[in-house]
Every structure is written in C-alpha cells, then in structure tokens.
Amino acid sequence: GIVSGFKKMTGAGGMGAVTRGWAPTAIGYSMQGLCKFGFYEIFKDLYADIAGPEMAYNNRTSLYLAASASAEVIADVALCPMESVKVRVQVAPLDSGAPTGLFSATSKIMSEEGITGFYKGLTPLWMRQVPYTMVKFAAFERVVEAFYTHVFTEPKASYSKSTQLSVTFAS
C-alpha cells in the first residue's frame, strides 16, 4: 500500500528517496505538455482545413482523435529523454553508487548508450500515452460542445471570456 511503501522508502533513504527524479519529471512533463497542447491546436486546425468546414464538422470526433494522436506522438519524443533519466534515477539502489541526479544520470546514459539510450522506452510510452490523449481530447471537446448546447445556449462568442474560461475548466 501507499503508506507502507512511503515508510519503506523514507526508512531506506530519508525524504530524499521520496523526491528522487523530481527534476527530470518536471522538465519532461513540461516539455510534453507544451508539445501536446500546442501541437493539438495546430493539427486540429490543419486537419480541419484539409477536410473542409462541412466534413470537419460532421467528422469532428475523428478529427479530434487524429489531431490528439499526432500531437502526442511528438509530445512523447520531447518527454522520453527525461522519462528515461527519471526512471533510472528512481530505480537505482541508494547504495549502488549509480547516479541519482539529473545531470549525472544524463551524462551516464549519454556516455554509455548514446542518444538512443534516451529513447529506449518510446514505443511503450506511445502505446500508453497516445490512446489516453486521444480519449482525453475527444472527451474534452465533446463536453465543451455539450455545455454550449445544453447549458450555455447562446453563441459562444456572446459569453464573457471568464465564462468561456469557466466552461473550459469545467470541461
């Protein structure tokens, strides 16, 4: 359980054991989020332009799925190096002498395996993240649509920016 796991970690390595890998986690997931959300909007517009207005609207869920999958593929390429560093830092035994910091672990991976060492987990990452992101964005878009269809029934542009932002957060 979580309590016994926490006790075991802190007993073996103090509070430092709990925070191992925080830097690559913060960097990696910041890069992933930047790419995921940014490229999603780019791909959504690009695919809608290719399809044309009527086809894009009639097939909007498929468009959301394709745009989010495309964005996540790129986002995971940005995430994978730091995810690799994070995992190696977290699983290294405390008394093994293995690097436990961002820079030392990055340096070790690069010197021993080269750039490919940072991307060994890319395929499993895609298998986990791409379907999740597809569902997340498609569901988000359809929930926003439901709010503007059933709750806020005037055109979206007629609502204040704070109301629109509230709908986004609620969705």
PDB file of C-alpha atoms in Angstrom:
ATOM      1  CA  GLY A   1       0.000   0.000   0.000  1.00  0.00           C
ATOM      2  CA  ILE A   2       0.955   3.619  -0.243  1.00  0.00           C
ATOM      3  CA  VAL A   3       1.590   4.091   3.479  1.00  0.00           C
ATOM      4  CA  SER A   4       3.845   1.048   3.802  1.00  0.00           C
ATOM      5  CA  GLY A   5       5.641   1.987   0.585  1.00  0.00           C
ATOM      6  CA  PHE A   6       6.241   5.526   1.841  1.00  0.00           C
ATOM      7  CA  LYS A   7       7.570   4.183   5.153  1.00  0.00           C
ATOM      8  CA  LYS A   8       9.867   1.757   3.351  1.00  0.00           C
ATOM      9  CA  MET A   9      11.261   4.485   1.067  1.00  0.00           C
ATOM     10  CA  THR A  10      11.845   7.022   3.826  1.00  0.00           C
ATOM     11  CA  GLY A  11      13.321   4.311   6.065  1.00  0.00           C
ATOM     12  CA  ALA A  12      15.837   3.346   3.392  1.00  0.00           C
ATOM     13  CA  GLY A  13      16.763   6.795   2.113  1.00  0.00           C
ATOM     14  CA  GLY A  14      15.039   9.524   4.089  1.00  0.00           C
ATOM     15  CA  MET A  15      12.860  12.148   2.446  1.00  0.00           C
ATOM     16  CA  GLY A  16      15.381  12.365  -0.401  1.00  0.00           C
ATOM     17  CA  ALA A  17      14.222   8.939  -1.569  1.00  0.00           C
ATOM     18  CA  VAL A  18      10.697  10.286  -2.000  1.00  0.00           C
ATOM     19  CA  THR A  19      11.808  13.171  -4.211  1.00  0.00           C
ATOM     20  CA  ARG A  20      14.290  11.269  -6.404  1.00  0.00           C
ATOM     21  CA  GLY A  21      13.701  12.045 -10.032  1.00  0.00           C
ATOM     22  CA  TRP A  22      11.744  15.257  -9.481  1.00  0.00           C
ATOM     23  CA  ALA A  23      13.878  17.386 -11.838  1.00  0.00           C
ATOM     24  CA  PRO A  24      13.648  15.169 -14.935  1.00  0.00           C
ATOM     25  CA  THR A  25       9.956  14.652 -14.165  1.00  0.00           C
ATOM     26  CA  ALA A  26       9.299  18.398 -14.062  1.00  0.00           C
ATOM     27  CA  ILE A  27      11.322  19.095 -17.196  1.00  0.00           C
ATOM     28  CA  GLY A  28       9.984  16.132 -19.171  1.00  0.00           C
ATOM     29  CA  TYR A  29       6.324  16.642 -18.432  1.00  0.00           C
ATOM     30  CA  SER A  30       6.616  20.393 -19.022  1.00  0.00           C
ATOM     31  CA  MET A  31       8.007  19.667 -22.481  1.00  0.00           C
ATOM     32  CA  GLN A  32       5.334  17.060 -23.110  1.00  0.00           C
ATOM     33  CA  GLY A  33       2.528  19.401 -22.066  1.00  0.00           C
ATOM     34  CA  LEU A  34       3.863  22.233 -24.191  1.00  0.00           C
ATOM     35  CA  CYS A  35       4.020  19.983 -27.238  1.00  0.00           C
ATOM     36  CA  LYS A  36       0.784  18.105 -26.552  1.00  0.00           C
ATOM     37  CA  PHE A  37      -1.459  21.137 -26.176  1.00  0.00           C
ATOM     38  CA  GLY A  38       0.316  23.312 -28.733  1.00  0.00           C
ATOM     39  CA  PHE A  39       0.508  20.721 -31.476  1.00  0.00           C
ATOM     40  CA  TYR A  40      -3.049  19.569 -30.799  1.00  0.00           C
ATOM     41  CA  GLU A  41      -4.354  23.012 -31.734  1.00  0.00           C
ATOM     42  CA  ILE A  42      -2.088  23.125 -34.800  1.00  0.00           C
ATOM     43  CA  PHE A  43      -3.139  19.668 -36.015  1.00  0.00           C
ATOM     44  CA  LYS A  44      -6.810  20.342 -35.267  1.00  0.00           C
ATOM     45  CA  ASP A  45      -6.731  23.438 -37.494  1.00  0.00           C
ATOM     46  CA  LEU A  46      -4.606  21.732 -40.157  1.00  0.00           C
ATOM     47  CA  TYR A  47      -6.842  18.668 -40.408  1.00  0.00           C
ATOM     48  CA  ALA A  48      -9.989  20.823 -40.413  1.00  0.00           C
ATOM     49  CA  ASP A  49      -8.554  22.913 -43.260  1.00  0.00           C
ATOM     50  CA  ILE A  50      -7.707  19.764 -45.227  1.00  0.00           C
ATOM     51  CA  ALA A  51     -11.155  18.257 -44.660  1.00  0.00           C
ATOM     52  CA  GLY A  52     -13.104  21.438 -45.303  1.00  0.00           C
ATOM     53  CA  PRO A  53     -15.693  23.003 -42.986  1.00  0.00           C
ATOM     54  CA  GLU A  54     -18.580  20.604 -43.565  1.00  0.00           C
ATOM     55  CA  MET A  55     -16.565  17.389 -43.422  1.00  0.00           C
ATOM     56  CA  ALA A  56     -14.571  18.654 -40.422  1.00  0.00           C
ATOM     57  CA  TYR A  57     -17.778  19.395 -38.517  1.00  0.00           C
ATOM     58  CA  ASN A  58     -19.515  16.144 -39.486  1.00  0.00           C
ATOM     59  CA  ASN A  59     -16.433  14.127 -38.502  1.00  0.00           C
ATOM     60  CA  ARG A  60     -15.222  16.303 -35.645  1.00  0.00           C
ATOM     61  CA  THR A  61     -14.656  13.489 -33.165  1.00  0.00           C
ATOM     62  CA  SER A  62     -12.437  11.686 -35.674  1.00  0.00           C
ATOM     63  CA  LEU A  63     -10.648  14.970 -36.282  1.00  0.00           C
ATOM     64  CA  TYR A  64     -10.055  15.397 -32.517  1.00  0.00           C
ATOM     65  CA  LEU A  65      -8.754  11.829 -32.303  1.00  0.00           C
ATOM     66  CA  ALA A  66      -6.354  12.274 -35.235  1.00  0.00           C
ATOM     67  CA  ALA A  67      -5.106  15.669 -34.042  1.00  0.00           C
ATOM     68  CA  SER A  68      -4.512  14.466 -30.490  1.00  0.00           C
ATOM     69  CA  ALA A  69      -2.737  11.289 -31.634  1.00  0.00           C
ATOM     70  CA  SER A  70      -0.458  13.320 -33.905  1.00  0.00           C
ATOM     71  CA  ALA A  71       0.305  15.793 -31.129  1.00  0.00           C
ATOM     72  CA  GLU A  72       1.020  13.080 -28.572  1.00  0.00           C
ATOM     73  CA  VAL A  73       3.473  11.306 -30.864  1.00  0.00           C
ATOM     74  CA  ILE A  74       5.536  14.497 -30.972  1.00  0.00           C
ATOM     75  CA  ALA A  75       5.000  15.254 -27.283  1.00  0.00           C
ATOM     76  CA  ASP A  76       6.361  11.848 -26.287  1.00  0.00           C
ATOM     77  CA  VAL A  77       9.501  12.385 -28.343  1.00  0.00           C
ATOM     78  CA  ALA A  78      10.022  15.504 -26.215  1.00  0.00           C
ATOM     79  CA  LEU A  79       9.203  13.637 -22.974  1.00  0.00           C
ATOM     80  CA  CYS A  80      11.102  10.395 -23.498  1.00  0.00           C
ATOM     81  CA  PRO A  81      14.669  11.549 -22.703  1.00  0.00           C
ATOM     82  CA  MET A  82      13.684  12.935 -19.305  1.00  0.00           C
ATOM     83  CA  GLU A  83      11.395   9.978 -18.627  1.00  0.00           C
ATOM     84  CA  SER A  84      14.384   7.707 -19.252  1.00  0.00           C
ATOM     85  CA  VAL A  85      16.553   9.730 -16.860  1.00  0.00           C
ATOM     86  CA  LYS A  86      13.778   9.786 -14.243  1.00  0.00           C
ATOM     87  CA  VAL A  87      13.251   6.040 -14.293  1.00  0.00           C
ATOM     88  CA  ARG A  88      16.958   5.287 -14.000  1.00  0.00           C
ATOM     89  CA  VAL A  89      17.357   7.719 -11.108  1.00  0.00           C
ATOM     90  CA  GLN A  90      14.358   6.286  -9.297  1.00  0.00           C
ATOM     91  CA  VAL A  91      15.235   2.614  -9.660  1.00  0.00           C
ATOM     92  CA  ALA A  92      18.949   2.917  -8.838  1.00  0.00           C
ATOM     93  CA  PRO A  93      19.625   1.366  -5.424  1.00  0.00           C
ATOM     94  CA  LEU A  94      20.665   4.051  -2.950  1.00  0.00           C
ATOM     95  CA  ASP A  95      23.905   2.330  -2.020  1.00  0.00           C
ATOM     96  CA  SER A  96      24.936   1.289  -5.540  1.00  0.00           C
ATOM     97  CA  GLY A  97      26.892   4.396  -6.484  1.00  0.00           C
ATOM     98  CA  ALA A  98      24.616   4.815  -9.511  1.00  0.00           C
ATOM     99  CA  PRO A  99      23.860   8.426 -10.442  1.00  0.00           C
ATOM    100  CA  THR A 100      20.880   9.833  -8.607  1.00  0.00           C
ATOM    101  CA  GLY A 101      20.770  13.339 -10.068  1.00  0.00           C
ATOM    102  CA  LEU A 102      19.588  14.848 -13.342  1.00  0.00           C
ATOM    103  CA  PHE A 103      22.998  15.788 -14.713  1.00  0.00           C
ATOM    104  CA  SER A 104      24.922  12.739 -13.541  1.00  0.00           C
ATOM    105  CA  ALA A 105      22.282  10.315 -14.864  1.00  0.00           C
ATOM    106  CA  THR A 106      22.002  12.182 -18.172  1.00  0.00           C
ATOM    107  CA  SER A 107      25.776  12.117 -18.575  1.00  0.00           C
ATOM    108  CA  LYS A 108      25.964   8.411 -17.780  1.00  0.00           C
ATOM    109  CA  ILE A 109      23.221   7.475 -20.266  1.00  0.00           C
ATOM    110  CA  MET A 110      24.858   9.567 -22.984  1.00  0.00           C
ATOM    111  CA  SER A 111      28.358   8.188 -22.396  1.00  0.00           C
ATOM    112  CA  GLU A 112      27.284   4.532 -22.154  1.00  0.00           C
ATOM    113  CA  GLU A 113      24.459   4.349 -24.698  1.00  0.00           C
ATOM    114  CA  GLY A 114      24.493   7.484 -26.783  1.00  0.00           C
ATOM    115  CA  ILE A 115      21.369   9.329 -27.838  1.00  0.00           C
ATOM    116  CA  THR A 116      19.438   6.085 -28.387  1.00  0.00           C
ATOM    117  CA  GLY A 117      19.646   5.385 -24.659  1.00  0.00           C
ATOM    118  CA  PHE A 118      17.179   8.206 -24.097  1.00  0.00           C
ATOM    119  CA  TYR A 119      14.587   6.707 -26.457  1.00  0.00           C
ATOM    120  CA  LYS A 120      14.503   3.016 -25.491  1.00  0.00           C
ATOM    121  CA  GLY A 121      11.099   3.464 -23.884  1.00  0.00           C
ATOM    122  CA  LEU A 122       9.492   5.484 -26.679  1.00  0.00           C
ATOM    123  CA  THR A 123       7.311   2.712 -28.147  1.00  0.00           C
ATOM    124  CA  PRO A 124       5.803   1.694 -24.776  1.00  0.00           C
ATOM    125  CA  LEU A 125       5.328   5.390 -23.984  1.00  0.00           C
ATOM    126  CA  TRP A 126       3.391   5.844 -27.236  1.00  0.00           C
ATOM    127  CA  MET A 127       1.308   2.741 -26.500  1.00  0.00           C
ATOM    128  CA  ARG A 128       0.315   4.195 -23.126  1.00  0.00           C
ATOM    129  CA  GLN A 129       0.047   7.896 -23.865  1.00  0.00           C
ATOM    130  CA  VAL A 130      -1.442   8.090 -27.385  1.00  0.00           C
ATOM    131  CA  PRO A 131      -4.739   6.279 -26.627  1.00  0.00           C
ATOM    132  CA  TYR A 132      -5.082   8.152 -23.321  1.00  0.00           C
ATOM    133  CA  THR A 133      -4.552  11.516 -25.005  1.00  0.00           C
ATOM    134  CA  MET A 134      -6.962  10.690 -27.821  1.00  0.00           C
ATOM    135  CA  VAL A 135      -9.735   9.914 -25.360  1.00  0.00           C
ATOM    136  CA  LYS A 136      -8.869  12.921 -23.192  1.00  0.00           C
ATOM    137  CA  PHE A 137      -9.062  15.476 -26.004  1.00  0.00           C
ATOM    138  CA  ALA A 138     -12.080  13.961 -27.758  1.00  0.00           C
ATOM    139  CA  ALA A 139     -13.990  13.806 -24.478  1.00  0.00           C
ATOM    140  CA  PHE A 140     -12.946  17.354 -23.589  1.00  0.00           C
ATOM    141  CA  GLU A 141     -14.146  18.740 -26.925  1.00  0.00           C
ATOM    142  CA  ARG A 142     -17.470  16.925 -26.731  1.00  0.00           C
ATOM    143  CA  VAL A 143     -18.059  18.065 -23.118  1.00  0.00           C
ATOM    144  CA  VAL A 144     -17.375  21.676 -24.165  1.00  0.00           C
ATOM    145  CA  GLU A 145     -19.853  21.196 -27.003  1.00  0.00           C
ATOM    146  CA  ALA A 146     -22.437  19.775 -24.583  1.00  0.00           C
ATOM    147  CA  PHE A 147     -22.048  22.797 -22.272  1.00  0.00           C
ATOM    148  CA  TYR A 148     -22.684  25.173 -25.159  1.00  0.00           C
ATOM    149  CA  THR A 149     -25.599  23.075 -26.421  1.00  0.00           C
ATOM    150  CA  HIS A 150     -27.441  22.368 -23.178  1.00  0.00           C
ATOM    151  CA  VAL A 151     -26.294  24.851 -20.519  1.00  0.00           C
ATOM    152  CA  PHE A 152     -24.992  27.976 -22.241  1.00  0.00           C
ATOM    153  CA  THR A 153     -27.321  28.010 -25.222  1.00  0.00           C
ATOM    154  CA  GLU A 154     -26.364  31.362 -26.741  1.00  0.00           C
ATOM    155  CA  PRO A 155     -23.477  31.510 -29.228  1.00  0.00           C
ATOM    156  CA  LYS A 156     -20.123  31.006 -27.509  1.00  0.00           C
ATOM    157  CA  ALA A 157     -18.877  34.450 -28.553  1.00  0.00           C
ATOM    158  CA  SER A 158     -21.752  36.103 -26.687  1.00  0.00           C
ATOM    159  CA  TYR A 159     -20.340  34.962 -23.336  1.00  0.00           C
ATOM    160  CA  SER A 160     -17.612  36.783 -21.446  1.00  0.00           C
ATOM    161  CA  LYS A 161     -14.060  35.484 -21.541  1.00  0.00           C
ATOM    162  CA  SER A 162     -14.348  34.498 -17.870  1.00  0.00           C
ATOM    163  CA  THR A 163     -17.475  32.418 -18.622  1.00  0.00           C
ATOM    164  CA  GLN A 164     -15.738  30.756 -21.573  1.00  0.00           C
ATOM    165  CA  LEU A 165     -12.736  30.024 -19.388  1.00  0.00           C
ATOM    166  CA  SER A 166     -15.022  28.554 -16.718  1.00  0.00           C
ATOM    167  CA  VAL A 167     -16.542  26.227 -19.315  1.00  0.00           C
ATOM    168  CA  THR A 168     -13.060  25.171 -20.379  1.00  0.00           C
ATOM    169  CA  PHE A 169     -12.023  24.425 -16.791  1.00  0.00           C
ATOM    170  CA  ALA A 170     -15.259  22.616 -16.019  1.00  0.00           C
ATOM    171  CA  SER A 171     -14.846  20.516 -19.164  1.00  0.00           C
TER     172      SER A 171
END
